[in-house]
PDB file of C-alpha atoms in Angstrom:
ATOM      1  CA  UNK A 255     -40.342  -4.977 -50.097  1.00 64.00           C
ATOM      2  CA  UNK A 256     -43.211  -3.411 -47.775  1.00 68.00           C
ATOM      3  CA  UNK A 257     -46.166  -2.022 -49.277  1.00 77.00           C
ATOM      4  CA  UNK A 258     -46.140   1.404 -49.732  1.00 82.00           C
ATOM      5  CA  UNK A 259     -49.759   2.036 -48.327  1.00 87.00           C
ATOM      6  CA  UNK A 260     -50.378   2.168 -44.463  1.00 90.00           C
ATOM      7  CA  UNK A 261     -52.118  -0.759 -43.243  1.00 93.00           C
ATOM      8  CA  UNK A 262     -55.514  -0.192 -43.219  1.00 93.00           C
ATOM      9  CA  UNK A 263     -54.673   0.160 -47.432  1.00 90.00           C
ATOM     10  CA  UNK A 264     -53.784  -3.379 -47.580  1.00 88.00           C
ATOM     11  CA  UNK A 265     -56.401  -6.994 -47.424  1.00 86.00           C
ATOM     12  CA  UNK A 266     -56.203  -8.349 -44.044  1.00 80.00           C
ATOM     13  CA  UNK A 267     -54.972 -12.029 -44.970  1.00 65.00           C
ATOM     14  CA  UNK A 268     -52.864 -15.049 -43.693  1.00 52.00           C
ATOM     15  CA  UNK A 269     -50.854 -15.766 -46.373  1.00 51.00           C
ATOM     16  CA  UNK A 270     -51.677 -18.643 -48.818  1.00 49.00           C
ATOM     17  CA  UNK A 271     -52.820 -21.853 -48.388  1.00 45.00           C
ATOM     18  CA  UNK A 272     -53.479 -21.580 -44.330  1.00 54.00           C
ATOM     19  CA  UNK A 273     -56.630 -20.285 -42.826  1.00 50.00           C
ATOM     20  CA  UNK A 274     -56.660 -17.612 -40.654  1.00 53.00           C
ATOM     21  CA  UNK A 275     -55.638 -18.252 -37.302  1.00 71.00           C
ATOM     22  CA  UNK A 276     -54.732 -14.738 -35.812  1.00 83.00           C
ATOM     23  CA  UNK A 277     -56.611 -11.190 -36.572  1.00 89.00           C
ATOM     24  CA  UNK A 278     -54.782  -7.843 -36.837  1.00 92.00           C
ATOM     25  CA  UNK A 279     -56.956  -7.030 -33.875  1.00 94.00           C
ATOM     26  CA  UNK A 280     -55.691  -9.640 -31.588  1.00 95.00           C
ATOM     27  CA  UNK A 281     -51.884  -9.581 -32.568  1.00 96.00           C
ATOM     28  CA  UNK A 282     -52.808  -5.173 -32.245  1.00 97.00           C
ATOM     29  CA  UNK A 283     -54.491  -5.912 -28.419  1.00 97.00           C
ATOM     30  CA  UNK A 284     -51.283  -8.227 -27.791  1.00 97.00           C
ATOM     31  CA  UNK A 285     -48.741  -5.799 -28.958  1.00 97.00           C
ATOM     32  CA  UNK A 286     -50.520  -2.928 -26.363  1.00 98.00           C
ATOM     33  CA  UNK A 287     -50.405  -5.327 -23.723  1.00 98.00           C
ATOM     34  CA  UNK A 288     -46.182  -6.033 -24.031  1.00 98.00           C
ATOM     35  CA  UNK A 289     -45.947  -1.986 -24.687  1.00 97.00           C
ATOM     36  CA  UNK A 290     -47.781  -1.281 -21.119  1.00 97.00           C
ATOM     37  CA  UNK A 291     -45.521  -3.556 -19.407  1.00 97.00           C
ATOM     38  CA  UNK A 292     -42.426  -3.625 -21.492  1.00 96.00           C
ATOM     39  CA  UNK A 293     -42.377  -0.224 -22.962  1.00 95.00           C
ATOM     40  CA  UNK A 294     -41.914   0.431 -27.109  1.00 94.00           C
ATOM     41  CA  UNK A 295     -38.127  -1.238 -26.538  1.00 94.00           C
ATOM     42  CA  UNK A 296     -40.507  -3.944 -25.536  1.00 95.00           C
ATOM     43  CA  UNK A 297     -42.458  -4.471 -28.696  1.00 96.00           C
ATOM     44  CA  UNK A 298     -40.712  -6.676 -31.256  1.00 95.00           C
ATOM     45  CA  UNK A 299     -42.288  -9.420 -33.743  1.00 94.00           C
ATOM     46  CA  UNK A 300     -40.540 -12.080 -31.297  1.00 94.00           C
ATOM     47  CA  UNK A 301     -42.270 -10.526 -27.628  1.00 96.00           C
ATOM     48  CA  UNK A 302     -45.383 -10.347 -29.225  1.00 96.00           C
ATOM     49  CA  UNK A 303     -45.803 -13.977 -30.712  1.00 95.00           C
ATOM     50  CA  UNK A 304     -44.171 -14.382 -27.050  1.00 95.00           C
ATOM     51  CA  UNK A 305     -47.404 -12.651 -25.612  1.00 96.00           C
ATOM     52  CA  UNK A 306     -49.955 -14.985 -27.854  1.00 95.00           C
ATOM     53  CA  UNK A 307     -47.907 -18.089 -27.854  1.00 93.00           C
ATOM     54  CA  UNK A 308     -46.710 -18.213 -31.325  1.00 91.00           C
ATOM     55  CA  UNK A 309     -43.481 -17.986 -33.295  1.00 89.00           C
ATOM     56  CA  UNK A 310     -42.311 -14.712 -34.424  1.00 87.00           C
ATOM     57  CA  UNK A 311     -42.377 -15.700 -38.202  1.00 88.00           C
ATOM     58  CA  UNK A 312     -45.936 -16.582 -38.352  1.00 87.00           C
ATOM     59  CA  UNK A 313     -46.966 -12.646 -37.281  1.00 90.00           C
ATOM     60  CA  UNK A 314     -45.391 -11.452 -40.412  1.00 89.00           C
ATOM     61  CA  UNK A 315     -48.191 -13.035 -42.643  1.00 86.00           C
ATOM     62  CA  UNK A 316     -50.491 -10.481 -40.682  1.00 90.00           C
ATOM     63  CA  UNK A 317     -48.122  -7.571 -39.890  1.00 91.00           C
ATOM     64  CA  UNK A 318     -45.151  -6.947 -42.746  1.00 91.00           C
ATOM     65  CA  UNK A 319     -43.039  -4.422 -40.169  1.00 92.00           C
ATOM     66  CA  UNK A 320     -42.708  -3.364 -36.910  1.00 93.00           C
ATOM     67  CA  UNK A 321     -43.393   0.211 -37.747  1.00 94.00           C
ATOM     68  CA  UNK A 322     -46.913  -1.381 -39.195  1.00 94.00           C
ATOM     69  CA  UNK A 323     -47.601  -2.968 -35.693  1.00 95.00           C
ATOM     70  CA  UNK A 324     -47.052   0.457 -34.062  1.00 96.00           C
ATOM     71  CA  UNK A 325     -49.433   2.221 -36.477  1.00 95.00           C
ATOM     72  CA  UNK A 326     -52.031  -0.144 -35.326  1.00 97.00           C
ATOM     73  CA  UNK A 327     -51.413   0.291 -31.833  1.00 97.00           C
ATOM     74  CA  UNK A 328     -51.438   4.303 -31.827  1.00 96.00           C
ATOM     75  CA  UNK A 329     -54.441   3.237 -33.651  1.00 96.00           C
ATOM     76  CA  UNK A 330     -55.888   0.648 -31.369  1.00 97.00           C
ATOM     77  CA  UNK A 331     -55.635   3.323 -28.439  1.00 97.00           C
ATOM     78  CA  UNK A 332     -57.454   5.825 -29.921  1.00 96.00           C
ATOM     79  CA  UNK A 333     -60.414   3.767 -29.169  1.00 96.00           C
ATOM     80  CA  UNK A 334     -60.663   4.526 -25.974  1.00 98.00           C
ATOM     81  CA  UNK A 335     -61.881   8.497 -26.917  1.00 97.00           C
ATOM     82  CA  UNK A 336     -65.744   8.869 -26.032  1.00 97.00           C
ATOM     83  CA  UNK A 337     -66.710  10.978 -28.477  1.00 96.00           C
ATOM     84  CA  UNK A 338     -70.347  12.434 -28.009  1.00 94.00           C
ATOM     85  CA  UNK A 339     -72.470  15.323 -29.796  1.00 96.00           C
ATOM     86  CA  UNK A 340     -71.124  18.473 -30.093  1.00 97.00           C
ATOM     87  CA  UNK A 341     -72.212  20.689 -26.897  1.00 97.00           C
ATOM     88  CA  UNK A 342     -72.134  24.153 -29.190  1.00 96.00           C
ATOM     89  CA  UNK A 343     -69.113  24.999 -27.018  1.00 98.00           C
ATOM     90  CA  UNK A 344     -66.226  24.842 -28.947  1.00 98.00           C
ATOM     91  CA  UNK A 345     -63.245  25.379 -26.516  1.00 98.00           C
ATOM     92  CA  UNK A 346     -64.988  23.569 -23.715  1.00 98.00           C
ATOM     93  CA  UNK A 347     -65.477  20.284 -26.144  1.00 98.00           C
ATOM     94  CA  UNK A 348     -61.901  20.540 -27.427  1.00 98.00           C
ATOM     95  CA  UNK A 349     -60.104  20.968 -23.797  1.00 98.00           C
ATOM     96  CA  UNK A 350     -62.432  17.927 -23.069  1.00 98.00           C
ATOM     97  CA  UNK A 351     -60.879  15.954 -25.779  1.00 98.00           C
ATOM     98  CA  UNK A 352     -57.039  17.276 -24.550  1.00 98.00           C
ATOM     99  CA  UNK A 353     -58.209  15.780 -20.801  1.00 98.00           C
ATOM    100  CA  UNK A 354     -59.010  12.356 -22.520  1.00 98.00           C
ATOM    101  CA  UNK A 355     -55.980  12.176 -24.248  1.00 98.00           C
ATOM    102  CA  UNK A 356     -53.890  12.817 -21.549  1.00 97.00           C
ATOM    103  CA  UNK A 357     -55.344   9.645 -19.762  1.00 97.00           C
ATOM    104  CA  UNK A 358     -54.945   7.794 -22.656  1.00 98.00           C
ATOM    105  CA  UNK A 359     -51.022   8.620 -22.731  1.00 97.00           C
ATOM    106  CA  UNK A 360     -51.323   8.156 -19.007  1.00 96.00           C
ATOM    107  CA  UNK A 361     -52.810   4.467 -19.194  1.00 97.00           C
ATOM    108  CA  UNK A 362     -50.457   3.568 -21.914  1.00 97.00           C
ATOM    109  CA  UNK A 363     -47.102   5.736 -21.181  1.00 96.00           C
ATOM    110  CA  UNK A 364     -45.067   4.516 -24.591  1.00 96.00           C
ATOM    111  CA  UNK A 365     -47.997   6.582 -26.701  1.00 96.00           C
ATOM    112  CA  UNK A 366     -46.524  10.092 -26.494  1.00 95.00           C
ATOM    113  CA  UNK A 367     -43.600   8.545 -28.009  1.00 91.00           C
ATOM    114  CA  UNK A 368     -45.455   7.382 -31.008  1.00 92.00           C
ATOM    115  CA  UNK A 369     -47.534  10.930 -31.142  1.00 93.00           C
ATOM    116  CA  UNK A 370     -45.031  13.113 -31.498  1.00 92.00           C
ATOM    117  CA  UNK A 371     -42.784  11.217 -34.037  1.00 90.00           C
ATOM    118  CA  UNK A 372     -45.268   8.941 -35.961  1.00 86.00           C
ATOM    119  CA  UNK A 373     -48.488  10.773 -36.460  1.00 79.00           C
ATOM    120  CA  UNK A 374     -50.147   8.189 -38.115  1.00 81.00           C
ATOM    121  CA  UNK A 375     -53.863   8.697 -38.643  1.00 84.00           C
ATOM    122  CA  UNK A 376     -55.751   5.259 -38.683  1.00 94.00           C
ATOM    123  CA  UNK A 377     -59.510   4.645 -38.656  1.00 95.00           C
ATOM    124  CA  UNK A 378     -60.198   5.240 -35.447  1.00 96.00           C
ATOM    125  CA  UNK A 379     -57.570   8.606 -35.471  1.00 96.00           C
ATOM    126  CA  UNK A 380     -59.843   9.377 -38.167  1.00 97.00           C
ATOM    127  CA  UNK A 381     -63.062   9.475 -36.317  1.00 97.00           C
ATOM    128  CA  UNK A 382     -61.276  11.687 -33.178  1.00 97.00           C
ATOM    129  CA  UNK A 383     -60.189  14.137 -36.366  1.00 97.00           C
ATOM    130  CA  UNK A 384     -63.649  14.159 -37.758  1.00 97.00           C
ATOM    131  CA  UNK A 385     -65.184  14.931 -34.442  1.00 98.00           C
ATOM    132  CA  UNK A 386     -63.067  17.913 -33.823  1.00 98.00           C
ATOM    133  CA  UNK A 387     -64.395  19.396 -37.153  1.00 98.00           C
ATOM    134  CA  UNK A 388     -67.756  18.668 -36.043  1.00 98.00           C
ATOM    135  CA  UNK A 389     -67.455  20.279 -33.190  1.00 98.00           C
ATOM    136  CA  UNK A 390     -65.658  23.398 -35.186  1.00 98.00           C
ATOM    137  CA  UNK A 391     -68.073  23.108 -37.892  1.00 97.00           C
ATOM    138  CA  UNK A 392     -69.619  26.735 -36.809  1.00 96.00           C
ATOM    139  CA  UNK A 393     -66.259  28.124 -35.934  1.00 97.00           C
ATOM    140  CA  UNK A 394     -65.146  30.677 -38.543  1.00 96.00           C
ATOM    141  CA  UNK A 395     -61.446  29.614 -39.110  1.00 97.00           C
ATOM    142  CA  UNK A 396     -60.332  28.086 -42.288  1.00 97.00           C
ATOM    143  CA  UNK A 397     -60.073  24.505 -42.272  1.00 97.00           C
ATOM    144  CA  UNK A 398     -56.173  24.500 -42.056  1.00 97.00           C
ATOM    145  CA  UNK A 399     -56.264  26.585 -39.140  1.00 97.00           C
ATOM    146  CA  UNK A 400     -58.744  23.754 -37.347  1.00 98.00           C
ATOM    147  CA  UNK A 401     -56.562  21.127 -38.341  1.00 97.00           C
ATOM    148  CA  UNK A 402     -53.149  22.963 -37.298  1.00 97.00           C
ATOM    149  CA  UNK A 403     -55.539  23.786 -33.880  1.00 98.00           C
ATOM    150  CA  UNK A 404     -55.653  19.771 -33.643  1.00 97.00           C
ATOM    151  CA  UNK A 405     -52.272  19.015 -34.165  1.00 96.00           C
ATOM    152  CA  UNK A 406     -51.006  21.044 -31.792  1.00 97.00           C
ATOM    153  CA  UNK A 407     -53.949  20.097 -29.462  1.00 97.00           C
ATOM    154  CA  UNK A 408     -52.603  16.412 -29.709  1.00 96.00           C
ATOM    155  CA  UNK A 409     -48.390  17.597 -29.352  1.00 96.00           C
ATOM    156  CA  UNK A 410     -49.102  19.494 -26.021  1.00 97.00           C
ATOM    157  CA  UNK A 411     -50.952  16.981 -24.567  1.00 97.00           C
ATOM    158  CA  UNK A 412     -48.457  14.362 -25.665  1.00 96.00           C
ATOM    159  CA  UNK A 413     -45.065  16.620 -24.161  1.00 94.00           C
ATOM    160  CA  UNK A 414     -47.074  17.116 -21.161  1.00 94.00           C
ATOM    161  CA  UNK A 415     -47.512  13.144 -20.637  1.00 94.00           C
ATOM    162  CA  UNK A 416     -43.970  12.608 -21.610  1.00 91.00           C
ATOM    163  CA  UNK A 417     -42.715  14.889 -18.904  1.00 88.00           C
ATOM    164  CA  UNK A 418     -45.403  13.440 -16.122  1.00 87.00           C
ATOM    165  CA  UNK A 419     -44.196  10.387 -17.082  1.00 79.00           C
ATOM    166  CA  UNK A 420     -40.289  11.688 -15.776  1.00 74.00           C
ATOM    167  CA  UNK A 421     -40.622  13.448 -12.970  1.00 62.00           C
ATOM    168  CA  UNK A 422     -37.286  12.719 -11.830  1.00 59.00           C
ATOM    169  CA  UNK A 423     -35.986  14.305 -14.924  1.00 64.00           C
ATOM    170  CA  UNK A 424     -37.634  17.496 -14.167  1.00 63.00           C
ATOM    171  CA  UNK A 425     -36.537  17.997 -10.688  1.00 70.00           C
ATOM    172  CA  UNK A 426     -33.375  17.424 -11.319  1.00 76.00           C
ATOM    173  CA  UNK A 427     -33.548  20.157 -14.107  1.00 73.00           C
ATOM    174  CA  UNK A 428     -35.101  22.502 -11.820  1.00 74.00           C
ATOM    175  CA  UNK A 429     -32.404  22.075  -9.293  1.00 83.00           C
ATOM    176  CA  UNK A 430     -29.951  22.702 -11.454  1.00 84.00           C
ATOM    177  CA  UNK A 431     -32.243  25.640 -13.397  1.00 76.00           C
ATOM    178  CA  UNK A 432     -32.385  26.933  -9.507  1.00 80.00           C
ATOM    179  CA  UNK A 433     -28.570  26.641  -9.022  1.00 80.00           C
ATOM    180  CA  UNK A 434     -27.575  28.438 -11.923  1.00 82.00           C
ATOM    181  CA  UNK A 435     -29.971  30.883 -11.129  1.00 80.00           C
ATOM    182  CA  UNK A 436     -28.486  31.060  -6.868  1.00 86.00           C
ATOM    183  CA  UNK A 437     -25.366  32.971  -9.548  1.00 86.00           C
ATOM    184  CA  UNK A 438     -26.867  35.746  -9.653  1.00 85.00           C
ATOM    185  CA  UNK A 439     -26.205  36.029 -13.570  1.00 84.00           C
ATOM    186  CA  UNK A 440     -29.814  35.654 -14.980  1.00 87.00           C
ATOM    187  CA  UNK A 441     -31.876  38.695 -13.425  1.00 88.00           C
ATOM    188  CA  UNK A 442     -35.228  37.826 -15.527  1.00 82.00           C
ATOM    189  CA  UNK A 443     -35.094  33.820 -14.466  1.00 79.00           C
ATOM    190  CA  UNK A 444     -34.490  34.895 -10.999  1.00 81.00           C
ATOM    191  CA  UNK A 445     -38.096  37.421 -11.171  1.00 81.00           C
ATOM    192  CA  UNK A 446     -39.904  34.980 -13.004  1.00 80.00           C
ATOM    193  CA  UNK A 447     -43.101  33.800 -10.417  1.00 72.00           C
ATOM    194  CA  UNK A 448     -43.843  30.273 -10.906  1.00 69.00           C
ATOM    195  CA  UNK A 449     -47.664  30.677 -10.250  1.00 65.00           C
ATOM    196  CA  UNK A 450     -49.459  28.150  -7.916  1.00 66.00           C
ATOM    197  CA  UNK A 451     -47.910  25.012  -7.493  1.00 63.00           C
ATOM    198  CA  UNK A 452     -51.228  23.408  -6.354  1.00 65.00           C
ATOM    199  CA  UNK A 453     -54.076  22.749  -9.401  1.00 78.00           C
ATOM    200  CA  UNK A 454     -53.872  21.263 -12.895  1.00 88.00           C
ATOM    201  CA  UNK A 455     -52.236  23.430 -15.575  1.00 91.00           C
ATOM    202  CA  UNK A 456     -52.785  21.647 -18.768  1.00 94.00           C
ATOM    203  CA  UNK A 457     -56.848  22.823 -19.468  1.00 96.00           C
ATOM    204  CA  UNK A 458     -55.761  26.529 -19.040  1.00 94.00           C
ATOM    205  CA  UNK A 459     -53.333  26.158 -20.870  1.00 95.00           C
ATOM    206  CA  UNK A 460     -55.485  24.054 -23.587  1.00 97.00           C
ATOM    207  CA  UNK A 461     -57.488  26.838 -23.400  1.00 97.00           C
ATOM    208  CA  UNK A 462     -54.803  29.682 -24.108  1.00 96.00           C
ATOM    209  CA  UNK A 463     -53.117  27.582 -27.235  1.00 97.00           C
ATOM    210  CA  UNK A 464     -56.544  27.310 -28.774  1.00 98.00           C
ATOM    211  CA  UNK A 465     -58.077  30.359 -28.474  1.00 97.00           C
ATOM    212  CA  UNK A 466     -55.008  32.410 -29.881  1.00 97.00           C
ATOM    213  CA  UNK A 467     -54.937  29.484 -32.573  1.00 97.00           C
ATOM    214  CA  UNK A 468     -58.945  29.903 -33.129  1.00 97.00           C
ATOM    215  CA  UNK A 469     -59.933  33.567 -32.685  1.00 95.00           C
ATOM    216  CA  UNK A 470     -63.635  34.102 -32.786  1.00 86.00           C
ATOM    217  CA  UNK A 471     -63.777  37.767 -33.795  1.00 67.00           C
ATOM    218  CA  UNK A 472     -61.014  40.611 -35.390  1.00 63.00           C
TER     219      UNK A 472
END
C-alpha cells in the first residue's frame, strides 16, 4: 500500500540487501527528460527505466507510484526559479516571479498540467513560497490573503502556458466566437474592443490580479 506521506516524508533507499545504484535525483532528471519529449502520456515506470537503461521494476525500490515521480518532477522544475533579495517592490518582484514561471512551463510544456491539478509543494516549491513571503513580508495583508495572492499567481501563469502551448485551439475558437458573433445575436460580444494585438499581456495583467488581491491602502 503507498505511504501516505509525500515523498520527501519518506528515507531515500534501495530496498534491502542491494546498494544503491540509482538516486531519486537521477531517475527525477530522467523522468523530465521523457516528459519534454514525450509529454506526461509519456512518463511511465517502463519509459523511464527506458531513458536510464534499466528495467521498470527496479525504479519502484526508489519511486513507489507514478503520481510520486510526478511530484518530484513539478518539484525538480522548480529549480530553475532565481530567486534573489527582495527589491522593496512588491508587485514588481512578484510579476518577475509570474515571467519566470511562464518560461519554466514554456521549457517544459507538460508542467501546467501538473500545476493546475496536482499542486504539490516539494522542497524546492517550498523555497519559491517562502520567497514570495519575503518579499510580502512588509505588505499589510493577512497571511492567507499572500498565500491565496500566490496561488492564483501560479494558476494564471499556468492557463496562460496551457493556451500558448495550443494555439491552434484558440483560433479555431475565435473563428467560430467571430462567426457566431457575424449573427448579429450578441450586441455586447460584437462592441467588445480586443485591445492591441501587438505586446505581451500576461505582466499587466499579473499586475491587475495582484493588486486587487493585495491592496495597499482602504
Amino acid at each position: 500500500m503507498p505511504s501516505p506521506d509525500l515523498i520527501w516524508m519518506r528515507p531515500e533507499g534501495s530496498g534491502v540487501g542491494r546498494p544503491a545504484g540509482r538516486s531519486r535525483a537521477e531517475i527525477t532528471e530522467a523522468a523530465v527528460r521523457v516528459a519534454d519529449r514525450d509529454g506526461l502520456v509519456g512518463v511511465s515506470m517502463r519509459h523511464v527505466a527506458a531513458e536510464l537503461g534499466t528495467g521498470a521494476g527496479s525504479l519502484y525500490r526508489y519511486v513507489e507510484t507514478r503520481e510520486d515521480l510526478l511530484d518530484l518532477m513539478a518539484d525538480h522544475v522548480a529549480g530553475e526559479y532565481r530567486l534573489g533579495a527582495p527589491t522593496g517592490a512588491w508587485l514588481d518582484d512578484l510579476v518577475d516571479v509570474g515571467l519566470q514561471a511562464r518560461e519554466i512551463h514554456r521549457r517544459h510544456p507538460w508542467l501546467p498540467g501538473l500545476v493546475l491539478t496536482r499542486p504539490v509543494a516539494g522542497p524546492r516549491g517550498l523555497d519559491v513560497t517562502e520567497h514570495v513571503l519575503a518579499v510580502l513580508a512588509d505588505h499589510p495583508a493577512p497571511d492567507g490573503d499572500k498565500l491565496v495572492a500566490l496561488a492564483m499567481l501560479q494558476a494564471v501563469v499556468a492557463a496562460a502556458a496551457q493556451a500558448e502551448a495550443s494555439p491552434v485551439d484558440a483560433m479555431r475558437s475565435a473563428r467560430f466566437a467571430a462567426h457566431v458573433v457575424a449573427q448579429g445575436n450578441h450586441p455586447h460580444l460584437a462592441a467588445l474592443d480586443p485591445g492591441p494585438a501587438d505586446g505581451d499581456p500576461l505582466p499587466t495583467a499579473l499586475r491587475r490580479i495582484l493588486a486587487g488581491l493585495l491592496p495597499v491602502g482602504p
